[in-house]
């Protein structure tokens, strides 16, 4: 089983992923960061178990490696390693320093409600009007009448609708690659991918 898994991992060019993952888990253990026992399809890998990345012996539970990595699919393996929240950032810092890890970006877009809330607050529009807009929606006669009386509000709504409201970073997800990938800066100045 180990030889089969090793051959599949090597043939699909995933060896570097396992080396980096093993290094990060070893580092976390060396500084006494608690790590979860393993979850998801990665629990089906005997190699992950023998490396100490998961604590679940897939042979004991008859878990299939092909649910994790299947040579017939080109999906990249995804191992969820749950680091203790107290030590997670130390491991991420290590990954950044050692492997050039970049945090995964998170973002949210304006919903109709959040955009109307922000705009009505900005323009100091009565809360009752804000609630009417929310209740009736942008396709209602109420909203059309409101915009005809407040054209700049309608222009702002149209310009901002669908735009990003917040950009942040994932609590634990990082990207490690030797390829050029698009990055952005968060409001705190951090680079995320």
Coordinates of N, CA, C and O in Angstrom, one line a residue:
X1 N 0.8 -1.2 0.0 CA 0.0 0.0 0.0 C 0.9 1.3 0.0 O 0.6 2.2 -0.7
X2 N 1.9 1.3 0.8 CA 2.8 2.4 0.9 C 3.5 2.6 -0.5 O 3.6 3.8 -1.0
X3 N 3.9 1.6 -1.1 CA 4.6 1.7 -2.4 C 3.6 2.2 -3.5 O 3.9 3.1 -4.3
X4 N 2.4 1.7 -3.4 CA 1.3 2.2 -4.4 C 1.1 3.7 -4.2 O 1.1 4.5 -5.2
X5 N 0.9 4.1 -2.9 CA 0.6 5.5 -2.7 C 1.8 6.4 -3.1 O 1.7 7.4 -3.7
X6 N 3.0 5.9 -2.8 CA 4.2 6.6 -3.2 C 4.3 6.8 -4.7 O 4.6 7.9 -5.2
X7 N 4.0 5.7 -5.4 CA 4.1 5.7 -6.9 C 3.1 6.7 -7.5 O 3.4 7.5 -8.4
X8 N 1.9 6.7 -6.9 CA 0.8 7.6 -7.4 C 1.2 9.1 -7.1 O 1.2 10.0 -8.0
X9 N 1.7 9.4 -5.9 CA 2.1 10.7 -5.5 C 3.2 11.2 -6.4 O 3.2 12.3 -6.9
X10 N 4.2 10.4 -6.6 CA 5.3 10.8 -7.4 C 4.9 11.0 -8.9 O 5.3 11.9 -9.5
X11 N 4.1 10.0 -9.4 CA 3.7 10.1 -10.8 C 2.8 11.4 -11.1 O 2.8 11.9 -12.2
X12 N 2.1 11.8 -10.1 CA 1.2 13.0 -10.2 C 2.0 14.3 -9.8 O 1.4 15.4 -9.8
X13 N 3.2 14.2 -9.5 CA 4.1 15.3 -9.2 C 3.6 16.1 -7.9 O 3.7 17.3 -7.9
X14 N 3.2 15.3 -6.9 CA 2.8 15.9 -5.7 C 3.8 15.7 -4.5 O 3.5 16.1 -3.4
X15 N 5.0 15.2 -4.8 CA 6.0 15.0 -3.8 C 6.3 16.2 -3.0 O 6.5 16.2 -1.8
X16 N 6.5 17.4 -3.7 CA 6.9 18.6 -3.1 C 5.8 19.0 -2.0 O 6.2 19.5 -1.0
X17 N 4.6 18.9 -2.4 CA 3.5 19.2 -1.5 C 3.6 18.4 -0.2 O 3.5 19.0 0.9
X18 N 3.9 17.1 -0.3 CA 4.0 16.3 0.9 C 5.3 16.7 1.7 O 5.2 16.7 2.9
X19 N 6.3 17.0 1.1 CA 7.6 17.4 1.8 C 7.3 18.7 2.6 O 7.7 18.8 3.7
X20 N 6.7 19.7 1.9 CA 6.4 21.0 2.6 C 5.4 20.7 3.8 O 5.6 21.2 4.9
X21 N 4.3 20.0 3.5 CA 3.3 19.7 4.5 C 4.0 19.0 5.7 O 3.7 19.3 6.9
X22 N 4.8 18.0 5.4 CA 5.5 17.3 6.5 C 6.4 18.2 7.3 O 6.5 18.2 8.5
X23 N 7.1 19.1 6.6 CA 8.0 20.0 7.3 C 7.2 21.0 8.2 O 7.6 21.2 9.4
X24 N 6.1 21.5 7.7 CA 5.3 22.4 8.6 C 4.7 21.7 9.8 O 4.7 22.2 10.9
X25 N 4.2 20.4 9.6 CA 3.7 19.7 10.7 C 4.8 19.3 11.7 O 4.6 19.5 13.0
X26 N 6.0 19.0 11.2 CA 7.1 18.7 12.1 C 7.5 19.9 12.9 O 7.8 19.9 14.1
X27 N 7.5 21.1 12.2 CA 7.8 22.3 12.9 C 6.8 22.6 14.0 O 7.2 23.0 15.1
X28 N 5.5 22.5 13.7 CA 4.5 22.7 14.7 C 4.7 21.8 15.9 O 4.6 22.3 17.0
X29 N 4.9 20.6 15.7 CA 5.1 19.6 16.8 C 6.4 20.0 17.6 O 6.4 19.9 18.8
X30 N 7.4 20.5 16.9 CA 8.7 20.9 17.6 C 8.5 22.1 18.6 O 9.2 22.2 19.5
X31 N 7.5 22.9 18.3 CA 7.2 24.1 19.1 C 6.0 23.8 20.0 O 5.4 24.8 20.5
X32 N 5.5 22.6 20.0 CA 4.4 22.2 20.9 C 3.1 22.7 20.5 O 2.2 23.0 21.4
X33 N 2.9 23.0 19.2 CA 1.5 23.4 18.7 C 0.7 22.1 18.6 O 1.1 21.2 17.9
X34 N -0.5 22.2 19.2 CA -1.4 21.0 19.1 C -1.9 20.9 17.6 O -2.3 21.9 17.0
X35 N -2.1 19.7 17.1 CA -2.5 19.4 15.8 C -3.7 18.4 15.8 O -3.6 17.5 16.6
X36 N -4.7 18.7 15.0 CA -5.8 17.8 14.9 C -5.4 16.4 14.4 O -4.3 16.2 13.8
X37 N -6.2 15.4 14.6 CA -5.9 14.0 14.3 C -6.0 13.8 12.8 O -5.4 12.8 12.3
X38 N -6.6 14.7 12.0 CA -6.8 14.5 10.6 C -8.2 14.4 10.3 O -9.0 13.7 11.0
X39 N -8.6 15.0 9.2 CA -10.0 14.9 8.7 C -10.1 14.9 7.2 O -9.1 15.3 6.6
X40 N -11.2 14.6 6.7 CA -11.4 14.7 5.2 C -10.8 13.5 4.6 O -10.4 12.5 5.2
X41 N -10.7 13.5 3.3 CA -10.2 12.4 2.5 C -8.7 12.1 2.8 O -8.3 10.9 2.5
X42 N -7.9 13.0 3.3 CA -6.5 12.7 3.7 C -6.4 11.6 4.7 O -5.3 11.0 4.7
X43 N -7.4 11.3 5.4 CA -7.4 10.2 6.4 C -7.2 8.9 5.7 O -6.9 7.9 6.4
X44 N -7.4 8.9 4.4 CA -7.3 7.6 3.7 C -5.9 7.4 3.2 O -5.6 6.4 2.5
X45 N -4.9 8.2 3.6 CA -3.6 8.0 3.1 C -2.7 7.4 4.2 O -2.5 8.0 5.2
X46 N -2.1 6.3 3.8 CA -1.2 5.6 4.7 C 0.1 6.4 4.9 O 0.7 6.4 5.9
X47 N 0.5 7.1 3.8 CA 1.7 7.9 3.8 C 1.5 9.1 4.8 O 2.4 9.3 5.6
X48 N 0.4 9.7 4.8 CA 0.1 10.8 5.8 C 0.2 10.3 7.2 O 0.7 10.9 8.1
X49 N -0.3 9.1 7.4 CA -0.3 8.4 8.7 C 1.1 8.1 9.1 O 1.5 8.4 10.3
X50 N 1.9 7.5 8.3 CA 3.3 7.1 8.6 C 4.2 8.4 8.9 O 5.1 8.3 9.6
X51 N 3.8 9.5 8.2 CA 4.6 10.7 8.4 C 4.2 11.4 9.7 O 4.8 12.4 10.1
X52 N 3.1 11.0 10.3 CA 2.6 11.6 11.5 C 1.7 12.9 11.2 O 1.5 13.7 12.1
X53 N 1.3 13.1 9.9 CA 0.5 14.2 9.6 C -0.9 14.0 10.0 O -1.7 14.9 10.4
X54 N -1.4 12.7 9.9 CA -2.7 12.3 10.5 C -2.4 11.2 11.6 O -1.4 10.6 11.5
X55 N -3.4 11.1 12.5 CA -3.2 10.0 13.5 C -4.2 8.9 13.2 O -4.4 8.0 14.1
X56 N -4.7 8.8 12.0 CA -5.7 7.8 11.7 C -5.1 6.8 10.8 O -4.6 7.1 9.7
X57 N -5.1 5.5 11.2 CA -4.6 4.5 10.4 C -5.6 4.0 9.4 O -6.6 3.4 9.8
X58 N -5.5 4.3 8.1 CA -6.5 4.0 7.1 C -6.7 2.5 7.0 O -7.8 2.1 6.6
X59 N -5.7 1.7 7.3 CA -5.9 0.3 7.1 C -6.8 -0.3 8.2 O -7.6 -1.2 7.9
X60 N -6.8 0.3 9.4 CA -7.6 -0.1 10.5 C -9.1 0.2 10.2 O -10.0 -0.6 10.6
X61 N -9.4 1.2 9.4 CA -10.8 1.6 9.2 C -11.2 1.4 7.7 O -12.2 1.8 7.3
X62 N -10.3 0.7 7.0 CA -10.6 0.4 5.5 C -10.9 1.6 4.7 O -11.8 1.7 3.9
X63 N -10.1 2.7 4.9 CA -10.3 3.9 4.2 C -9.5 3.9 2.9 O -8.4 3.4 2.9
X64 N -10.1 4.4 1.9 CA -9.5 4.3 0.5 C -8.6 5.5 0.2 O -9.1 6.6 0.3
X65 N -7.4 5.2 -0.3 CA -6.5 6.3 -0.8 C -7.1 7.0 -2.0 O -6.9 8.2 -2.1
X66 N -7.8 6.3 -2.8 CA -8.4 6.9 -4.0 C -9.4 8.0 -3.8 O -9.7 8.8 -4.6
X67 N -9.9 8.1 -2.6 CA -10.8 9.2 -2.2 C -10.0 10.5 -2.0 O -10.5 11.6 -2.1
X68 N -8.7 10.3 -1.6 CA -7.8 11.4 -1.4 C -7.1 11.8 -2.7 O -7.2 12.9 -3.1
X69 N -6.4 10.9 -3.3 CA -5.8 11.1 -4.6 C -6.2 10.0 -5.5 O -6.0 8.8 -5.2
X70 N -6.7 10.4 -6.7 CA -7.1 9.4 -7.6 C -6.3 9.6 -8.9 O -6.4 10.7 -9.5
X71 N -5.6 8.6 -9.4 CA -4.8 8.8 -10.6 C -5.6 9.2 -11.8 O -5.1 9.7 -12.8
X72 N -6.9 8.9 -11.8 CA -7.8 9.2 -13.0 C -8.3 10.6 -13.0 O -8.9 11.0 -13.9
X73 N -8.1 11.3 -11.8 CA -8.5 12.7 -11.7 C -7.3 13.5 -11.5 O -6.3 13.1 -10.9
X74 N -7.3 14.8 -12.0 CA -6.1 15.7 -11.8 C -6.3 16.6 -10.6 O -5.6 17.6 -10.5
X75 N -7.2 16.3 -9.7 CA -7.4 17.1 -8.5 C -6.2 17.2 -7.7 O -5.6 16.1 -7.4
X76 N -5.8 18.3 -7.2 CA -4.7 18.5 -6.3 C -5.1 18.0 -4.9 O -6.3 18.3 -4.5
X77 N -4.3 17.3 -4.2 CA -4.7 16.8 -2.8 C -4.9 18.0 -1.9 O -4.2 19.0 -2.0
X78 N -5.8 17.9 -1.0 CA -6.1 18.9 0.0 C -6.1 18.3 1.4 O -7.0 17.6 1.7
X79 N -5.0 18.6 2.1 CA -4.9 18.1 3.5 C -5.3 19.3 4.4 O -4.6 20.3 4.5
X80 N -6.3 19.1 5.2 CA -6.7 20.1 6.2 C -6.0 19.7 7.5 O -6.3 18.7 8.1
X81 N -5.0 20.6 7.8 CA -4.3 20.4 9.1 C -4.8 21.4 10.1 O -4.8 22.6 9.8
X82 N -5.4 20.9 11.2 CA -6.0 21.8 12.2 C -5.0 22.1 13.2 O -4.7 21.3 14.1
X83 N -4.4 23.3 13.2 CA -3.4 23.7 14.2 C -4.2 24.4 15.3 O -5.1 25.2 15.1
X84 N -3.7 24.3 16.5 CA -4.2 25.0 17.7 C -4.2 26.5 17.4 O -3.2 27.0 16.9
X85 N -5.3 27.2 17.7 CA -5.4 28.6 17.4 C -4.3 29.4 18.0 O -3.9 30.5 17.5
X86 N -3.8 29.0 19.2 CA -2.7 29.7 19.8 C -1.4 29.7 19.1 O -0.6 30.6 19.1
X87 N -1.1 28.6 18.4 CA 0.1 28.4 17.7 C 0.1 28.5 16.2 O 1.1 28.5 15.5
X88 N -1.2 28.6 15.6 CA -1.4 28.7 14.2 C -0.5 29.7 13.5 O 0.1 29.5 12.5
X89 N -0.5 30.9 14.1 CA 0.2 32.0 13.4 C 1.7 31.9 13.4 O 2.4 32.3 12.5
X90 N 2.2 31.2 14.4 CA 3.7 30.8 14.5 C 4.0 29.9 13.3 O 5.0 30.0 12.7
X91 N 3.1 28.9 13.1 CA 3.3 28.0 12.0 C 3.2 28.7 10.6 O 4.0 28.5 9.7
X92 N 2.3 29.6 10.5 CA 2.1 30.4 9.3 C 3.3 31.3 9.0 O 3.8 31.4 7.9
X93 N 3.8 31.9 10.1 CA 5.0 32.7 10.0 C 6.2 31.8 9.5 O 7.0 32.3 8.7
X94 N 6.3 30.6 10.1 CA 7.4 29.7 9.7 C 7.2 29.4 8.2 O 8.2 29.4 7.4
X95 N 6.0 29.1 7.7 CA 5.8 28.8 6.3 C 6.1 29.9 5.4 O 6.6 29.8 4.3
X96 N 5.8 31.1 5.9 CA 6.2 32.3 5.1 C 7.7 32.5 5.0 O 8.2 32.7 3.9
X97 N 8.4 32.4 6.1 CA 9.8 32.5 6.1 C 10.5 31.4 5.4 O 11.5 31.7 4.7
X98 N 10.1 30.2 5.6 CA 10.8 29.0 5.0 C 10.4 28.8 3.5 O 11.2 28.5 2.7
X99 N 9.1 28.9 3.2 CA 8.6 28.5 2.0 C 7.9 29.6 1.1 O 7.4 29.4 0.0
X100 N 7.9 30.8 1.6 CA 7.3 31.9 0.9 C 5.8 31.9 0.9 O 5.2 32.4 -0.1
X101 N 5.2 31.3 1.9 CA 3.8 31.2 1.9 C 3.1 32.6 1.9 O 3.6 33.5 2.6
X102 N 2.0 32.7 1.2 CA 1.2 33.9 1.1 C -0.2 33.6 1.6 O -0.8 32.6 1.2
X103 N -0.8 34.3 2.6 CA -2.1 34.1 3.1 C -3.2 34.1 2.0 O -3.0 34.9 1.0
X104 N -4.2 33.3 2.1 CA -5.3 33.2 1.1 C -6.2 34.4 1.4 O -6.5 34.7 2.6
X105 N -6.6 35.1 0.4 CA -7.4 36.3 0.5 C -8.9 35.8 0.7 O -9.3 34.8 0.2
X106 N -9.6 36.6 1.5 CA -11.0 36.4 1.6 C -11.6 37.8 1.3 O -11.0 38.8 1.5
X107 N -12.8 37.8 0.8 CA -13.5 39.0 0.5 C -15.0 38.8 0.5 O -15.5 37.7 0.4
X108 N -15.7 39.9 0.7 CA -17.1 39.9 0.6 C -17.6 41.1 -0.3 O -16.9 42.1 -0.4
X109 N -18.7 40.9 -1.0 CA -19.2 41.9 -1.9 C -20.4 42.5 -1.2 O -21.0 41.9 -0.3
X110 N -20.7 43.7 -1.7 CA -21.9 44.4 -1.2 C -23.2 43.6 -1.6 O -23.4 43.3 -2.7
X111 N -24.0 43.3 -0.6 CA -25.3 42.8 -0.9 C -26.2 44.0 -1.0 O -25.8 45.2 -0.6
X112 N -27.4 43.8 -1.6 CA -28.4 45.0 -1.7 C -28.6 45.6 -0.3 O -28.5 46.8 -0.2
X113 N -28.8 44.8 0.7 CA -29.1 45.3 2.0 C -28.0 46.1 2.6 O -28.1 47.2 3.1
X114 N -26.8 45.5 2.5 CA -25.6 46.2 3.1 C -25.3 47.5 2.4 O -24.9 48.5 3.0
X115 N -25.4 47.5 1.1 CA -25.2 48.7 0.3 C -26.2 49.8 0.6 O -25.8 51.0 0.8
X116 N -27.5 49.4 0.7 CA -28.5 50.4 1.1 C -28.3 50.9 2.5 O -28.4 52.1 2.7
X117 N -27.9 50.1 3.4 CA -27.6 50.5 4.8 C -26.5 51.5 4.8 O -26.6 52.6 5.4
X118 N -25.4 51.2 4.1 CA -24.2 52.1 4.0 C -24.6 53.4 3.4 O -24.2 54.5 3.9
X119 N -25.3 53.4 2.2 CA -25.6 54.6 1.5 C -26.6 55.5 2.3 O -26.4 56.7 2.3
X120 N -27.6 54.9 2.8 CA -28.5 55.7 3.6 C -27.9 56.3 4.8 O -28.2 57.5 5.2
X121 N -27.0 55.6 5.4 CA -26.2 56.2 6.6 C -25.4 57.4 6.1 O -25.3 58.5 6.7
X122 N -24.7 57.2 5.0 CA -23.8 58.2 4.4 C -24.5 59.4 4.0 O -24.1 60.6 4.3
X123 N -25.7 59.3 3.4 CA -26.5 60.4 2.9 C -27.4 60.9 4.0 O -28.2 61.8 3.8
X124 N -27.3 60.3 5.2 CA -28.2 60.7 6.4 C -29.6 60.6 6.0 O -30.4 61.5 6.3
X125 N -30.0 59.5 5.4 CA -31.4 59.4 5.0 C -32.2 58.7 6.2 O -31.6 57.8 6.8
X126 N -33.4 59.1 6.4 CA -34.2 58.7 7.5 C -34.2 57.1 7.6 O -34.3 56.5 6.5
X127 N -34.2 56.6 8.8 CA -34.2 55.1 9.0 C -35.5 54.5 8.4 O -35.4 53.4 7.9
X128 N -36.6 55.2 8.5 CA -37.8 54.7 8.0 C -37.7 54.5 6.5 O -38.3 53.5 5.9
X129 N -37.1 55.4 5.8 CA -36.9 55.3 4.3 C -36.0 54.1 4.0 O -36.3 53.3 3.1
X130 N -34.9 54.0 4.8 CA -34.0 52.8 4.6 C -34.8 51.5 4.8 O -34.6 50.6 3.9
X131 N -35.7 51.4 5.7 CA -36.4 50.2 5.9 C -37.4 50.0 4.8 O -37.6 48.8 4.4
X132 N -38.0 51.0 4.3 CA -38.9 50.9 3.1 C -38.2 50.4 1.9 O -38.7 49.6 1.1
X133 N -37.0 50.9 1.7 CA -36.1 50.5 0.5 C -35.9 49.0 0.7 O -36.0 48.2 -0.3
X134 N -35.5 48.6 1.9 CA -35.2 47.2 2.2 C -36.4 46.3 2.0 O -36.3 45.2 1.4
X135 N -37.5 46.7 2.5 CA -38.7 45.9 2.3 C -39.2 45.8 0.9 O -39.7 44.8 0.5
X136 N -39.2 46.9 0.2 CA -39.7 47.0 -1.2 C -38.8 46.5 -2.3 O -39.2 46.0 -3.3
X137 N -37.5 46.6 -2.1 CA -36.5 46.2 -3.1 C -36.3 47.2 -4.2 O -37.0 48.2 -4.3
X138 N -35.2 47.0 -5.0 CA -34.8 48.0 -6.0 C -35.7 48.0 -7.2 O -35.6 48.9 -8.1
X139 N -36.6 47.0 -7.4 CA -37.4 47.0 -8.6 C -38.8 47.5 -8.3 O -39.7 47.5 -9.1
X140 N -39.0 48.0 -7.0 CA -40.3 48.5 -6.6 C -40.5 50.0 -7.1 O -39.6 50.7 -7.4
X141 N -41.8 50.3 -7.2 CA -42.2 51.7 -7.5 C -41.7 52.7 -6.4 O -41.2 53.8 -6.7
X142 N -41.6 52.2 -5.2 CA -41.1 53.0 -4.1 C -39.7 53.4 -4.3 O -39.3 54.6 -4.2
X143 N -38.9 52.4 -4.7 CA -37.5 52.7 -4.9 C -37.3 53.6 -6.1 O -36.5 54.6 -6.1
X144 N -38.0 53.3 -7.2 CA -37.9 54.2 -8.4 C -38.2 55.6 -8.1 O -37.6 56.6 -8.6
X145 N -39.3 55.8 -7.3 CA -39.7 57.2 -6.9 C -38.6 57.8 -6.1 O -38.2 59.0 -6.3
X146 N -38.0 57.1 -5.1 CA -37.0 57.6 -4.2 C -35.8 58.0 -5.1 O -35.2 59.1 -4.9
X147 N -35.4 57.2 -6.0 CA -34.2 57.5 -6.9 C -34.5 58.7 -7.8 O -33.6 59.5 -8.0
X148 N -35.7 58.8 -8.3 CA -36.0 60.0 -9.1 C -35.9 61.3 -8.3 O -35.5 62.3 -8.8
X149 N -36.2 61.2 -7.0 CA -36.0 62.4 -6.1 C -34.6 62.5 -5.6 O -34.2 63.6 -5.1
X150 N -33.8 61.5 -5.7 CA -32.4 61.5 -5.2 C -31.5 60.8 -6.2 O -31.0 59.7 -5.9
X151 N -31.3 61.4 -7.4 CA -30.6 60.8 -8.5 C -29.2 60.4 -8.1 O -28.7 59.4 -8.6
X152 N -28.5 61.2 -7.3 CA -27.1 60.9 -6.9 C -27.0 59.6 -6.1 O -26.1 58.8 -6.3
X153 N -28.0 59.3 -5.3 CA -28.1 58.1 -4.6 C -28.2 56.9 -5.5 O -27.4 55.9 -5.4
X154 N -29.0 57.0 -6.5 CA -29.1 55.9 -7.5 C -27.9 55.7 -8.3 O -27.5 54.6 -8.6
X155 N -27.2 56.8 -8.6 CA -25.9 56.7 -9.3 C -24.8 56.0 -8.5 O -24.1 55.1 -8.9
X156 N -24.8 56.4 -7.2 CA -23.9 55.7 -6.3 C -24.2 54.3 -6.1 O -23.3 53.4 -6.2
X157 N -25.5 53.9 -6.0 CA -25.9 52.6 -5.8 C -25.4 51.7 -7.0 O -24.8 50.7 -6.9
X158 N -25.7 52.3 -8.2 CA -25.3 51.6 -9.5 C -23.8 51.4 -9.6 O -23.3 50.3 -10.0
X159 N -23.0 52.4 -9.2 CA -21.6 52.3 -9.3 C -21.0 51.3 -8.3 O -20.0 50.7 -8.6
X160 N -21.5 51.2 -7.1 CA -21.0 50.4 -6.1 C -21.5 49.0 -6.0 O -20.8 48.0 -5.6
X161 N -22.7 48.8 -6.5 CA -23.4 47.5 -6.5 C -22.5 46.4 -7.1 O -21.9 46.5 -8.2
X162 N -22.3 45.3 -6.3 CA -21.4 44.2 -6.8 C -20.0 44.3 -6.5 O -19.2 43.4 -6.7
X163 N -19.5 45.5 -6.0 CA -18.1 45.7 -5.7 C -17.8 45.0 -4.4 O -18.6 44.7 -3.6
X164 N -16.5 44.9 -4.2 CA -16.0 44.3 -3.0 C -16.2 45.2 -1.8 O -15.9 46.4 -1.9
X165 N -16.6 44.7 -0.7 CA -16.8 45.5 0.5 C -15.7 45.4 1.5 O -15.2 46.3 2.0
X166 N -15.2 44.1 1.7 CA -14.1 43.9 2.6 C -13.1 42.9 2.0 O -13.5 42.0 1.3
X167 N -11.9 43.1 2.2 CA -10.8 42.2 1.8 C -10.1 41.9 3.1 O -9.7 42.7 3.9
X168 N -9.8 40.6 3.3 CA -9.1 40.1 4.4 C -8.3 38.9 4.1 O -7.9 38.7 3.0
X169 N -7.9 38.2 5.1 CA -7.2 37.0 4.9 C -7.8 35.8 5.7 O -8.4 36.0 6.7
X170 N -7.6 34.7 5.1 CA -8.1 33.4 5.7 C -7.4 33.2 7.0 O -6.2 33.5 7.1
X171 N -8.1 32.6 8.0 CA -7.5 32.4 9.3 C -6.2 31.5 9.3 O -5.3 31.6 10.1
X172 N -6.2 30.5 8.3 CA -5.1 29.6 8.3 C -4.6 29.2 6.9 O -3.6 28.5 6.8
X173 N -5.4 29.5 5.9 CA -5.0 29.1 4.6 C -3.9 29.9 4.0 O -3.9 31.1 4.1
X174 N -2.9 29.2 3.4 CA -1.8 29.8 2.7 C -1.6 29.2 1.3 O -2.0 28.1 1.1
X175 N -0.9 30.0 0.4 CA -0.6 29.5 -0.9 C 1.0 29.5 -0.9 O 1.6 30.4 -0.6
X176 N 1.5 28.3 -1.3 CA 2.9 28.2 -1.5 C 3.1 27.8 -3.0 O 2.7 26.7 -3.4
X177 N 3.8 28.6 -3.7 CA 4.0 28.3 -5.2 C 5.2 29.0 -5.7 O 5.7 30.0 -5.1
X178 N 5.8 28.4 -6.8 CA 6.9 29.1 -7.4 C 6.4 29.8 -8.7 O 7.2 30.4 -9.4
X179 N 5.1 29.9 -8.9 CA 4.5 30.6 -10.0 C 4.1 32.0 -9.6 O 3.8 32.3 -8.4
X180 N 4.0 32.9 -10.6 CA 3.5 34.2 -10.3 C 2.0 34.1 -10.2 O 1.3 33.6 -11.0
X181 N 1.5 34.6 -9.1 CA 0.0 34.6 -8.8 C -0.4 36.0 -8.5 O 0.3 36.8 -8.0
X182 N -1.7 36.3 -8.8 CA -2.2 37.7 -8.4 C -2.2 37.9 -6.9 O -2.7 37.0 -6.2
X183 N -1.8 39.0 -6.4 CA -1.9 39.3 -5.0 C -2.5 40.7 -4.9 O -2.5 41.5 -5.8
X184 N -3.0 40.9 -3.7 CA -3.6 42.2 -3.3 C -3.2 42.6 -1.9 O -2.7 41.8 -1.2
X185 N -3.3 43.8 -1.6 CA -3.0 44.3 -0.2 C -4.3 44.5 0.5 O -5.2 45.1 0.0
X186 N -4.3 44.0 1.8 CA -5.5 44.3 2.6 C -5.4 45.7 3.2 O -4.3 46.4 3.0
X187 N -6.4 46.1 3.9 CA -6.4 47.5 4.5 C -5.3 47.6 5.5 O -4.8 48.7 5.8
X188 N -4.8 46.5 6.1 CA -3.7 46.6 7.0 C -2.3 46.5 6.3 O -1.3 46.5 7.0
X189 N -2.3 46.4 5.0 CA -1.1 46.4 4.2 C -0.5 45.1 4.0 O 0.5 44.9 3.3
X190 N -1.2 44.0 4.4 CA -0.7 42.7 4.2 C -1.0 42.2 2.8 O -2.0 42.5 2.2
X191 N -0.1 41.4 2.2 CA -0.2 40.9 0.9 C -0.9 39.5 1.0 O -0.5 38.7 1.8
X192 N -2.0 39.4 0.2 CA -2.7 38.1 0.2 C -2.9 37.7 -1.2 O -2.9 38.5 -2.2
X193 N -3.1 36.3 -1.4 CA -3.3 35.8 -2.8 C -4.7 35.3 -3.0 O -5.3 34.8 -2.1

